PDB file of C-alpha atoms in Angstrom:
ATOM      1  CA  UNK A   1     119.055  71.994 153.206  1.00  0.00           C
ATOM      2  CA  UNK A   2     118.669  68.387 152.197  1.00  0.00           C
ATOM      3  CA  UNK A   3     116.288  67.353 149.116  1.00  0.00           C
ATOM      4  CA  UNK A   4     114.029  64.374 149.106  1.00  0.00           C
ATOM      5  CA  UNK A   5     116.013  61.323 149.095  1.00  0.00           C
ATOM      6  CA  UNK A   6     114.974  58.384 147.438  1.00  0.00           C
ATOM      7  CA  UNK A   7     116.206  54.633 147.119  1.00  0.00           C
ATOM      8  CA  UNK A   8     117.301  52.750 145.276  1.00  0.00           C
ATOM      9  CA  UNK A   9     117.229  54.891 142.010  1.00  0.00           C
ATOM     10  CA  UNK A  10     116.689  51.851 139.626  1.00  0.00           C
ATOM     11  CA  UNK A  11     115.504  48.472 140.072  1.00  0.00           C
ATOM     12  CA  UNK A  12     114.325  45.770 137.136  1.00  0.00           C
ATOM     13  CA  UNK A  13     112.226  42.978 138.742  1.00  0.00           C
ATOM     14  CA  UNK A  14     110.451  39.817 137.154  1.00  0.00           C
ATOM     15  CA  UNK A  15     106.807  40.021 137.077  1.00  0.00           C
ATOM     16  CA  UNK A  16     104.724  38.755 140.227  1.00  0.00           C
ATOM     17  CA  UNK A  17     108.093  39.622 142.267  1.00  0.00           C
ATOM     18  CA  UNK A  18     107.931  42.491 145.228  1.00  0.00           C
ATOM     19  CA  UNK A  19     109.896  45.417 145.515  1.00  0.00           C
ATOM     20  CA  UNK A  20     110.066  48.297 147.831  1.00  0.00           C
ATOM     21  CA  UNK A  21     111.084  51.908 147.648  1.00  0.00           C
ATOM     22  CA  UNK A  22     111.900  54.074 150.467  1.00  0.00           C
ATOM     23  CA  UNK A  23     111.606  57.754 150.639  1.00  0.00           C
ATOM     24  CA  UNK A  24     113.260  60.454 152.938  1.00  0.00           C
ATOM     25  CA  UNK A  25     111.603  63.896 152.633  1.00  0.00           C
ATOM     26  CA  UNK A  26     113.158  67.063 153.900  1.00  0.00           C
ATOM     27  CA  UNK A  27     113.234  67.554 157.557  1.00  0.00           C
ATOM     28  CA  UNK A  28     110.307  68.930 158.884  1.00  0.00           C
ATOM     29  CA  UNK A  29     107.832  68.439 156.359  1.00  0.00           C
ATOM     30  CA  UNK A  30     104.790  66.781 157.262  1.00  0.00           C
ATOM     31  CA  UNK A  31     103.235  66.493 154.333  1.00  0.00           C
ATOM     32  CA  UNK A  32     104.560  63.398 152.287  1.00  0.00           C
ATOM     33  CA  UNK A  33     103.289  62.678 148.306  1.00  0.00           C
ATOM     34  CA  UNK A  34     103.581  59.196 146.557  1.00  0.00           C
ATOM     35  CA  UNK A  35     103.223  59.569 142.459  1.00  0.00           C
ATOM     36  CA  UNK A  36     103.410  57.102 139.646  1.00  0.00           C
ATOM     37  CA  UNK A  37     104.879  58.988 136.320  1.00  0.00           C
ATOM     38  CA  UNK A  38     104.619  56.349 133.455  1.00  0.00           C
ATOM     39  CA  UNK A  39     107.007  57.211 130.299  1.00  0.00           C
ATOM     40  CA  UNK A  40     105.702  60.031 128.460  1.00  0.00           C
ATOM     41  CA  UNK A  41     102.664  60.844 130.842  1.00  0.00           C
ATOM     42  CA  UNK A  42     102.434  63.241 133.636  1.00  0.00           C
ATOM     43  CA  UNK A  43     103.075  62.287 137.420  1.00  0.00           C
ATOM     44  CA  UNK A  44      99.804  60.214 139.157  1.00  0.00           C
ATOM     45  CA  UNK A  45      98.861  60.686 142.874  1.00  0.00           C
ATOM     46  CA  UNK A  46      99.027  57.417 144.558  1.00  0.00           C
ATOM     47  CA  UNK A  47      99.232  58.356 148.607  1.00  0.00           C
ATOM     48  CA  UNK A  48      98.937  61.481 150.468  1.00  0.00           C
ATOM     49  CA  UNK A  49     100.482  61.405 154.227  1.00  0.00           C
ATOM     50  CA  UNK A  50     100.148  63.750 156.702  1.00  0.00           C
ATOM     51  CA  UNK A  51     102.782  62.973 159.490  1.00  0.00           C
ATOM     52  CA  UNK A  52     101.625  59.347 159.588  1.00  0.00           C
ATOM     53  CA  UNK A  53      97.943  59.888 159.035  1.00  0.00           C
ATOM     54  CA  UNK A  54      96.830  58.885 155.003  1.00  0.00           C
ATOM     55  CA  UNK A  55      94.875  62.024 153.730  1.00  0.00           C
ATOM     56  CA  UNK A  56      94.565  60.200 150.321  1.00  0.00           C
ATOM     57  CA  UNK A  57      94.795  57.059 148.624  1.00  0.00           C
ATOM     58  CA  UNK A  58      92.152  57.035 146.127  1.00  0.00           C
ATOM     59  CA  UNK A  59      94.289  56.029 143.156  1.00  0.00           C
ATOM     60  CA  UNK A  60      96.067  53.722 144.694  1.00  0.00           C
ATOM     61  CA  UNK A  61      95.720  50.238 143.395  1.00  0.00           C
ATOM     62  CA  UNK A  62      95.299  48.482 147.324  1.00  0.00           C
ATOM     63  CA  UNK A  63      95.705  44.713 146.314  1.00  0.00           C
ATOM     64  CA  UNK A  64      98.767  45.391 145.473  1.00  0.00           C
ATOM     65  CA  UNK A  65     100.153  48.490 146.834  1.00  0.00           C
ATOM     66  CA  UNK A  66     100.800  49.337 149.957  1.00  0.00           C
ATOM     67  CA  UNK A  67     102.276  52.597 151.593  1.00  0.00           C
ATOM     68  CA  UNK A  68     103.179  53.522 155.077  1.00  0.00           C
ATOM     69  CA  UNK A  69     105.059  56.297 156.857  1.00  0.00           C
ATOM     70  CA  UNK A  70     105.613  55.218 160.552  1.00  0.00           C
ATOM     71  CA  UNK A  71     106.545  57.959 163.004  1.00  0.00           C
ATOM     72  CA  UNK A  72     105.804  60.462 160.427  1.00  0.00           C
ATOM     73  CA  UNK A  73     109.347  61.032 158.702  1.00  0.00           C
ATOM     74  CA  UNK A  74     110.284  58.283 156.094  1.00  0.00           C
ATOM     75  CA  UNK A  75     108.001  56.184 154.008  1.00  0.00           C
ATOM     76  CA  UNK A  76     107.841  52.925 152.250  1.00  0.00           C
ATOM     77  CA  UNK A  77     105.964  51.695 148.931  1.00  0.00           C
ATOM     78  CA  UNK A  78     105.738  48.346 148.391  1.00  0.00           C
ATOM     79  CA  UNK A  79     104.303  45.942 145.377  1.00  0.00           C
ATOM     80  CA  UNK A  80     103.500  42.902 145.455  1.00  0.00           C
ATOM     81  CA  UNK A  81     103.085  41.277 143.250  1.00  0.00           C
ATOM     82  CA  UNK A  82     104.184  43.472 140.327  1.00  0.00           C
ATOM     83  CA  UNK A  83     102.832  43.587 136.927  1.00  0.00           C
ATOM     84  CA  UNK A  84     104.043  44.757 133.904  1.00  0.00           C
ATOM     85  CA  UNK A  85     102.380  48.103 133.692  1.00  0.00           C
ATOM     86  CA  UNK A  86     103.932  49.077 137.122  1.00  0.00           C
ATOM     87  CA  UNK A  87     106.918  50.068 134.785  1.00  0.00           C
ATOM     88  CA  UNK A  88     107.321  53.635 135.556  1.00  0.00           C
ATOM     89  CA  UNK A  89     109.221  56.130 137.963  1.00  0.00           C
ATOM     90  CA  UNK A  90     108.247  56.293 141.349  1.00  0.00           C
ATOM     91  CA  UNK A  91     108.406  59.651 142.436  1.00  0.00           C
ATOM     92  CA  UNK A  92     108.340  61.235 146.471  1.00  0.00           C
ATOM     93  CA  UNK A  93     107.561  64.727 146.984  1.00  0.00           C
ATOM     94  CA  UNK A  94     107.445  66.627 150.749  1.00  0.00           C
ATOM     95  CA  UNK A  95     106.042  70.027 151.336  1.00  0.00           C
ATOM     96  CA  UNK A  96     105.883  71.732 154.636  1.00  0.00           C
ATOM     97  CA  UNK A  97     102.155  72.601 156.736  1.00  0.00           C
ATOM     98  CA  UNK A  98     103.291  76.285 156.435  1.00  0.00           C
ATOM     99  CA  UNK A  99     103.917  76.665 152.444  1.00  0.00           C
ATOM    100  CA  UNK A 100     101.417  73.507 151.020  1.00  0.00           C
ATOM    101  CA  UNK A 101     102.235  75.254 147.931  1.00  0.00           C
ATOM    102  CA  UNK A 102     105.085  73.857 146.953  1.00  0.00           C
ATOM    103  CA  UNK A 103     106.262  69.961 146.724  1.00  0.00           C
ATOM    104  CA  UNK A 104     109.422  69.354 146.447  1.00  0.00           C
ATOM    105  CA  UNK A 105     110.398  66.483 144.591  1.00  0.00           C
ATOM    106  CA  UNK A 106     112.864  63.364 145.331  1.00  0.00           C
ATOM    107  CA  UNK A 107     114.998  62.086 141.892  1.00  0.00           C
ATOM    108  CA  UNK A 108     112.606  59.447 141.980  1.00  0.00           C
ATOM    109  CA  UNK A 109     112.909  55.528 141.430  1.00  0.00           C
ATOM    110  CA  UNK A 110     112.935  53.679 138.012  1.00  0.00           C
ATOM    111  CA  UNK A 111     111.413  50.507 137.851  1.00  0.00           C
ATOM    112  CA  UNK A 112     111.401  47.735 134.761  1.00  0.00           C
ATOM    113  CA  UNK A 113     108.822  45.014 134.931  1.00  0.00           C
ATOM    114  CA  UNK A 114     109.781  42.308 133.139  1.00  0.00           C
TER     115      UNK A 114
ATOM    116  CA  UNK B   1      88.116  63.356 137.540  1.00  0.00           C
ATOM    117  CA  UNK B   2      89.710  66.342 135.939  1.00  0.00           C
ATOM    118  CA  UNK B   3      91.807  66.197 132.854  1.00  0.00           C
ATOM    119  CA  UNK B   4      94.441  68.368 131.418  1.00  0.00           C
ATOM    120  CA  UNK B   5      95.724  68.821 128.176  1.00  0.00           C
ATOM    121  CA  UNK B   6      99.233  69.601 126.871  1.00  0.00           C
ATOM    122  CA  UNK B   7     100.331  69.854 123.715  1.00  0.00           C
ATOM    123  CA  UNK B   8     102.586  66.702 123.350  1.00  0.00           C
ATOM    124  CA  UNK B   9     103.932  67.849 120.620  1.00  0.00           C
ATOM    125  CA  UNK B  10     107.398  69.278 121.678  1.00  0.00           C
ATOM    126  CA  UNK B  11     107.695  73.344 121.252  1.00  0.00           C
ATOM    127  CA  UNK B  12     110.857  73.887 119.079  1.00  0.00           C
ATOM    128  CA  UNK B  13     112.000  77.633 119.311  1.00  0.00           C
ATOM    129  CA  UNK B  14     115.677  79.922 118.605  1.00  0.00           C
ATOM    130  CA  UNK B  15     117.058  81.459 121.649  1.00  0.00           C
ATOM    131  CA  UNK B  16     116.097  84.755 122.396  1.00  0.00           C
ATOM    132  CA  UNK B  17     112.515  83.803 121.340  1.00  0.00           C
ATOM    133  CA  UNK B  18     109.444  83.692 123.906  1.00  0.00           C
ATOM    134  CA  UNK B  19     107.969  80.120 124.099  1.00  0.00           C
ATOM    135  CA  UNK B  20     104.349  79.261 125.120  1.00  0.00           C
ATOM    136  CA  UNK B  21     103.263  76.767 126.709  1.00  0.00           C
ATOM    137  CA  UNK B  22      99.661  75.882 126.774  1.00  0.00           C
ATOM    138  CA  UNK B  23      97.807  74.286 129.488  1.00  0.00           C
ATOM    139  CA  UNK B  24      94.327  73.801 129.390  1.00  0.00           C
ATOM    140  CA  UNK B  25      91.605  71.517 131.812  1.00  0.00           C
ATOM    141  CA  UNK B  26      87.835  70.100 131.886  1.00  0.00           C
ATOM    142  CA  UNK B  27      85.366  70.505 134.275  1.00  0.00           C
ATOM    143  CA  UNK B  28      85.532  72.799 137.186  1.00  0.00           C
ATOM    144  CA  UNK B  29      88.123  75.521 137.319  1.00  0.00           C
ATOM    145  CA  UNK B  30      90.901  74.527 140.532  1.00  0.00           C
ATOM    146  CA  UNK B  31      91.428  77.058 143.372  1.00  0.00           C
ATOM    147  CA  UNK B  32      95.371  77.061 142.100  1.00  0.00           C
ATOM    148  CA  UNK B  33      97.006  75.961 139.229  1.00  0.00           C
ATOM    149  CA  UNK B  34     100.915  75.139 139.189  1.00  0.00           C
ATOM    150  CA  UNK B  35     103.886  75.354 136.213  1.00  0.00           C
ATOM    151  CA  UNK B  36     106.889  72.926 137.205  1.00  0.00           C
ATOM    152  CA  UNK B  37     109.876  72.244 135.360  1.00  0.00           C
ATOM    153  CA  UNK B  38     111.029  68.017 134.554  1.00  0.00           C
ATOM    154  CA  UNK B  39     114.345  67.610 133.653  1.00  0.00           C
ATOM    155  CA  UNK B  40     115.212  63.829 132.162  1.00  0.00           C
ATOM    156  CA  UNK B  41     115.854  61.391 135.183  1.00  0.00           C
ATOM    157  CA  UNK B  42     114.485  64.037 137.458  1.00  0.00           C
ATOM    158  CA  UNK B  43     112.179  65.411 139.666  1.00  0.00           C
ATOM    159  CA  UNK B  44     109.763  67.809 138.656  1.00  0.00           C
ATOM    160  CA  UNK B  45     110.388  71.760 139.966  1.00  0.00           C
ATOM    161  CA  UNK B  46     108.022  73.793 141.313  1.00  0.00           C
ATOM    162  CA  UNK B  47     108.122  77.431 139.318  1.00  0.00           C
ATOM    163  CA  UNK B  48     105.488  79.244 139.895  1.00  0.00           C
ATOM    164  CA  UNK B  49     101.679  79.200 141.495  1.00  0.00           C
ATOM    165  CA  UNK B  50      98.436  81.097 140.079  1.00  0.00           C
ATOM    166  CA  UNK B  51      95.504  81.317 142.071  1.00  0.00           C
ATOM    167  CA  UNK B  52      92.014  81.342 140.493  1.00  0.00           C
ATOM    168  CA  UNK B  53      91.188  85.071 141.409  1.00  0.00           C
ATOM    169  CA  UNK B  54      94.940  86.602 139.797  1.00  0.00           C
ATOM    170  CA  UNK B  55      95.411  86.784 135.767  1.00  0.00           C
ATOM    171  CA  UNK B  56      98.652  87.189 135.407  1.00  0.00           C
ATOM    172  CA  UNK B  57     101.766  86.229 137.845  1.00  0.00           C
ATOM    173  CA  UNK B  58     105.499  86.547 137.080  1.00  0.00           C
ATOM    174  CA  UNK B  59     108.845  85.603 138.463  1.00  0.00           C
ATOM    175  CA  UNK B  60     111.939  86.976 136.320  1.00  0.00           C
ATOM    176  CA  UNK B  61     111.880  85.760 132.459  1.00  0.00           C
ATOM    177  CA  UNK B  62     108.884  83.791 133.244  1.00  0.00           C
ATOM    178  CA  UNK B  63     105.311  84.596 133.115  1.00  0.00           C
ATOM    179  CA  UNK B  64     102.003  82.810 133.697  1.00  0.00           C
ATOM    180  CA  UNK B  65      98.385  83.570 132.910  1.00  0.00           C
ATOM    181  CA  UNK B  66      94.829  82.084 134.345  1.00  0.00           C
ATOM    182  CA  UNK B  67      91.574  82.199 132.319  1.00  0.00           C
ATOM    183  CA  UNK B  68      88.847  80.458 133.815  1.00  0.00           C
ATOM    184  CA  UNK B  69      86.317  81.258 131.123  1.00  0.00           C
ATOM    185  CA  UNK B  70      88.325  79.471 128.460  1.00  0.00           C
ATOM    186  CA  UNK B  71      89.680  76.941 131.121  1.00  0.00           C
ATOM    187  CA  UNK B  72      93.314  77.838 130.089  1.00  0.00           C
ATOM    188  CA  UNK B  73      96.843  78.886 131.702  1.00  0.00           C
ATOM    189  CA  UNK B  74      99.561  79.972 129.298  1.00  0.00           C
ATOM    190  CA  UNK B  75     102.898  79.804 130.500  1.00  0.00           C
ATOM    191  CA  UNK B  76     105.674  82.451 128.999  1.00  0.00           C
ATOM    192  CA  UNK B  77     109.661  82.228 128.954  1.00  0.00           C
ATOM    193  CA  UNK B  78     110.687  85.390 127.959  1.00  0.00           C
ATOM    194  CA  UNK B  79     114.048  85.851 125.867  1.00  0.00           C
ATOM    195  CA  UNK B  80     114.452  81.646 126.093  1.00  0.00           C
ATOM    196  CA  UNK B  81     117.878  80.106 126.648  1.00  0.00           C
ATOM    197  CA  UNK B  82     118.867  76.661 126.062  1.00  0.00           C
ATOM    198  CA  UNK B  83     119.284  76.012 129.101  1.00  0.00           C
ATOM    199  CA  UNK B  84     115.599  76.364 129.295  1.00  0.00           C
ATOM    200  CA  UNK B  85     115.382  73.113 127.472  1.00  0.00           C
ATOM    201  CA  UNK B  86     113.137  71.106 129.184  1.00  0.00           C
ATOM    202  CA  UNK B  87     109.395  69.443 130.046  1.00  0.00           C
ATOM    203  CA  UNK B  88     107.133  71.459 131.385  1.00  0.00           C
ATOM    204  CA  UNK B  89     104.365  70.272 133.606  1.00  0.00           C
ATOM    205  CA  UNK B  90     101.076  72.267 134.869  1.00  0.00           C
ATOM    206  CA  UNK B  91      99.302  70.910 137.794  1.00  0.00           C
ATOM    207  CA  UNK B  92      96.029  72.101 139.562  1.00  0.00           C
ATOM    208  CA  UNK B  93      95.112  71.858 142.816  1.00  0.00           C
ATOM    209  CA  UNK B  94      91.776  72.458 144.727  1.00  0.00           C
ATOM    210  CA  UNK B  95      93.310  72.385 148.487  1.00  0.00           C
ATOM    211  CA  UNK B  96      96.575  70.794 147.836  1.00  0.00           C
ATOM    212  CA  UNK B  97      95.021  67.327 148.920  1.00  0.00           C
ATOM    213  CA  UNK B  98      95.185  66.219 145.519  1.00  0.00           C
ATOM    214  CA  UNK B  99      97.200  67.111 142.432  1.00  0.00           C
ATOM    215  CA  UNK B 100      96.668  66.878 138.777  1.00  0.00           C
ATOM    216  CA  UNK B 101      99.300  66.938 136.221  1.00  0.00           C
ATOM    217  CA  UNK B 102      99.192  66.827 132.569  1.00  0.00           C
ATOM    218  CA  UNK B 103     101.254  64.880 130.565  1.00  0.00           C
ATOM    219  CA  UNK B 104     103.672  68.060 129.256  1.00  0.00           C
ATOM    220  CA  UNK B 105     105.247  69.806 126.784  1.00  0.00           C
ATOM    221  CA  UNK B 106     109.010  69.232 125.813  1.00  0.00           C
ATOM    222  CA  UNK B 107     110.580  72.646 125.150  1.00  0.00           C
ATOM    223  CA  UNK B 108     113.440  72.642 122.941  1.00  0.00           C
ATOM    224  CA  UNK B 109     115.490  76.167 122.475  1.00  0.00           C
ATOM    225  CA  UNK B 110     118.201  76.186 119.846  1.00  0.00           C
ATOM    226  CA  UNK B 111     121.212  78.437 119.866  1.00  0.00           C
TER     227      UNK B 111
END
């Protein structure tokens, strides 16, 4: 079967610029992770979906991220505007409502700040 | 908010060795704790799953303990391979709601 698929797999933006990353998890999973894994640290929950229902987004910073997953299959993360620290990978993970054990993990996103 | 601890130091080790990894939290023990695998410019992989009430779980060369009283998983690779050259994450869970990684340890066999 298919992996997560992510896009695009690097992008370098100028501070206070937007950007957006898309996510495609593996069919049939309805469970959808966001994380945040800066350079040499360990990968942050930022949004939890169920189908298209948020079951957490604690850690996400909400004035200037923003996360949705309409009709419960792909998802979007979007900054704006972005700062310098948001210089990290962006990573998706899926896993399915019978076997919550395991995530399965896109390639994830690379993002420079400048 | 619970934090783990890796060692950051990388773990340098000769093939045919047994590396261990060391995982270890605060506060209150999580229902499961998780070993994945990061390879650069990739995802992490899932390896294997320990739930609080099991000591010891194992899947082919690798092998992972739980200890709740010391707040501590251990994580085995029995006679290593470079090709098990790699960082290693743990990650506990409480319902699979929320995940927390540590920072992990770079394992580096040598032929």
């Amino acid at each position: 079967e298919a992996g997560v698929a992510q896009s695009p797999r690097y992008k370098i933006i100028e501070k206070r610029q937007s950007v957006a990353f898309w996510c495609n998890p593996i069919s049939g999973h309805a469970t959808l992770y966001w994380y945040q894994q800066i350079l040499g640290q360990g990968p942050k929950l930022l949004i939890q979906f169920q189908n298209n229902g948020v079951v957490d987004d604690s850690q996400l910073p909400k004035d200037r991220f923003s996360a949705e997953r309409l009709k419960g299959v792909d998802s979007t993360l979007k900054i704006q505007p972005a700062k310098l620290e948001d210089s990290a990978v962006y990573l998706c993970a899926s896993s399915s409502t019978g076997n919550k054990e395991t995530q399965y993990f896109g390639p994830g996103t690379r993002l420079l700040v400048l | 908010s619970q934090k783990i601890e890796q060692n950051s130091e990388a773990l340098n080790i000769q093939e045919g060795k047994t590396a261990t990894l060391t995982c270890n939290y605060t506060n209150y023990s999580p229902a499961y704790l998780q070993w994945y695998r990061q390879d650069p410019g990739r995802g992490p992989v899932f390896l294997l799953l320990i739930r609080e009430n099991e000591k010891e779980k194992r899947k082919e060369r690798l092998k992972v303990t739980f200890d709740t009283t010391l707040k501590q998983s251990l994580f085995h690779i029995t006679a290593s391979q470079p090709a098990d050259s790699a960082t290693y994450l743990c990650a506990l869970t409480y319902n699979f709601n929320k995940f927390y990684f540590g920072s992990g340890t770079k394992l580096n066999v040598k032929p």
